[in-house]
């Protein structure tokens, strides 16, 4: 980066003093465009990294929630709750969790 700044500075000085022709001016413009494009790419890369981080966080939360649901299912199973529905696994799990909750309430009364 330092060499880019130095060479850009030298080119500008040569252009400003009139010791070069339009090619140097064109080169300076090209360097400016490349610098702008580099900054845009750095910003895009940062955005992609932030999205990856957010996706990792969401995946971690989903994994924890899945483990919690499995834990509830196992606890309900250990407590002797039987599935009384013929629906999907999620319906059976919701039914078991509701039964466990009712059993706890009865135990607290």
Short mmCIF file of C-alpha atoms in Angstrom, two decimals:
data_model
loop_
_atom_site.label_atom_id
_atom_site.label_comp_id
_atom_site.label_asym_id
_atom_site.label_seq_id
_atom_site.Cartn_x
_atom_site.Cartn_y
_atom_site.Cartn_z
CA UNK A 1 0.00 0.00 0.00
CA UNK A 2 2.85 2.38 0.83
CA UNK A 3 4.54 1.76 -2.54
CA UNK A 4 1.21 2.38 -4.30
CA UNK A 5 0.85 5.73 -2.51
CA UNK A 6 4.46 6.68 -3.30
CA UNK A 7 4.24 5.76 -6.99
CA UNK A 8 0.87 7.52 -7.26
CA UNK A 9 2.37 10.61 -5.64
CA UNK A 10 5.35 10.59 -8.00
CA UNK A 11 3.10 10.18 -11.02
CA UNK A 12 0.91 13.06 -9.90
CA UNK A 13 3.95 15.28 -9.38
CA UNK A 14 5.27 14.41 -12.85
CA UNK A 15 1.87 15.10 -14.37
CA UNK A 16 1.47 18.39 -12.49
CA UNK A 17 4.90 19.70 -13.55
CA UNK A 18 4.20 18.99 -17.20
CA UNK A 19 7.14 16.59 -17.60
CA UNK A 20 4.90 13.85 -18.91
CA UNK A 21 2.27 13.46 -21.53
CA UNK A 22 -1.36 12.32 -21.37
CA UNK A 23 -0.32 8.71 -20.82
CA UNK A 24 0.71 9.48 -17.24
CA UNK A 25 -2.60 11.22 -16.60
CA UNK A 26 -4.40 8.21 -17.99
CA UNK A 27 -2.32 5.94 -15.76
CA UNK A 28 -3.19 8.04 -12.70
CA UNK A 29 -6.87 7.75 -13.58
CA UNK A 30 -6.47 3.98 -13.96
CA UNK A 31 -4.80 3.79 -10.54
CA UNK A 32 -7.67 5.81 -9.05
CA UNK A 33 -10.22 3.44 -10.60
CA UNK A 34 -8.32 0.39 -9.37
CA UNK A 35 -8.13 1.90 -5.87
CA UNK A 36 -11.89 2.57 -5.88
CA UNK A 37 -12.61 -0.95 -7.13
CA UNK A 38 -10.36 -2.41 -4.42
CA UNK A 39 -12.25 -0.49 -1.73
CA UNK A 40 -15.58 -1.73 -3.12
CA UNK A 41 -14.30 -5.31 -3.06
CA UNK A 42 -13.07 -4.91 0.51
CA UNK A 43 -16.52 -3.67 1.52
CA UNK A 44 -18.20 -6.56 -0.28
CA UNK A 45 -15.86 -9.05 1.37
CA UNK A 46 -16.68 -7.60 4.78
CA UNK A 47 -20.39 -7.92 4.00
CA UNK A 48 -19.97 -11.56 2.99
CA UNK A 49 -18.02 -12.26 6.20
CA UNK A 50 -20.80 -10.66 8.27
CA UNK A 51 -23.42 -12.78 6.49
CA UNK A 52 -21.38 -15.93 7.13
CA UNK A 53 -21.12 -14.99 10.79
CA UNK A 54 -24.87 -14.39 11.04
CA UNK A 55 -25.53 -17.71 9.31
CA UNK A 56 -23.19 -19.49 11.74
CA UNK A 57 -25.00 -17.88 14.68
CA UNK A 58 -28.39 -18.90 13.33
CA UNK A 59 -27.19 -22.45 12.72
CA UNK A 60 -25.87 -22.66 16.28
CA UNK A 61 -29.19 -21.43 17.68
CA UNK A 62 -31.10 -23.93 15.54
CA UNK A 63 -28.83 -26.77 16.70
CA UNK A 64 -29.38 -25.80 20.34
CA UNK A 65 -33.14 -25.63 19.83
CA UNK A 66 -33.13 -29.05 18.13
CA UNK A 67 -31.17 -30.52 21.02
CA UNK A 68 -33.61 -28.98 23.51
CA UNK A 69 -36.59 -30.46 21.66
CA UNK A 70 -34.91 -33.88 21.64
CA UNK A 71 -34.21 -33.54 25.37
CA UNK A 72 -37.88 -32.73 26.04
CA UNK A 73 -38.92 -35.72 23.95
CA UNK A 74 -36.59 -38.03 25.88
CA UNK A 75 -37.78 -36.67 29.23
CA UNK A 76 -41.40 -37.19 28.22
CA UNK A 77 -40.58 -40.70 27.06
CA UNK A 78 -38.74 -41.48 30.32
CA UNK A 79 -41.68 -40.15 32.31
CA UNK A 80 -43.86 -42.74 30.62
CA UNK A 81 -45.84 -40.53 28.29
CA UNK A 82 -47.17 -42.44 25.34
CA UNK A 83 -48.07 -40.89 22.03
CA UNK A 84 -51.83 -40.69 21.75
CA UNK A 85 -51.87 -39.15 18.31
CA UNK A 86 -51.45 -40.78 14.94
CA UNK A 87 -50.11 -37.61 13.30
CA UNK A 88 -46.63 -36.51 12.47
CA UNK A 89 -43.67 -36.75 14.81
CA UNK A 90 -43.97 -33.03 15.62
CA UNK A 91 -47.58 -33.43 16.67
CA UNK A 92 -46.63 -36.38 18.86
CA UNK A 93 -43.84 -34.36 20.44
CA UNK A 94 -46.13 -31.38 21.10
CA UNK A 95 -48.65 -33.74 22.69
CA UNK A 96 -45.96 -35.30 24.91
CA UNK A 97 -44.63 -31.92 26.01
CA UNK A 98 -48.16 -30.72 26.82
CA UNK A 99 -48.79 -33.87 28.85
CA UNK A 100 -45.54 -33.37 30.76
CA UNK A 101 -46.51 -29.78 31.52
CA UNK A 102 -49.95 -30.86 32.80
CA UNK A 103 -48.33 -33.55 34.95
CA UNK A 104 -45.99 -30.98 36.51
CA UNK A 105 -48.93 -28.69 37.26
CA UNK A 106 -50.81 -31.56 38.91
CA UNK A 107 -47.71 -32.37 40.96
CA UNK A 108 -47.39 -28.77 42.14
CA UNK A 109 -51.02 -28.59 43.33
#
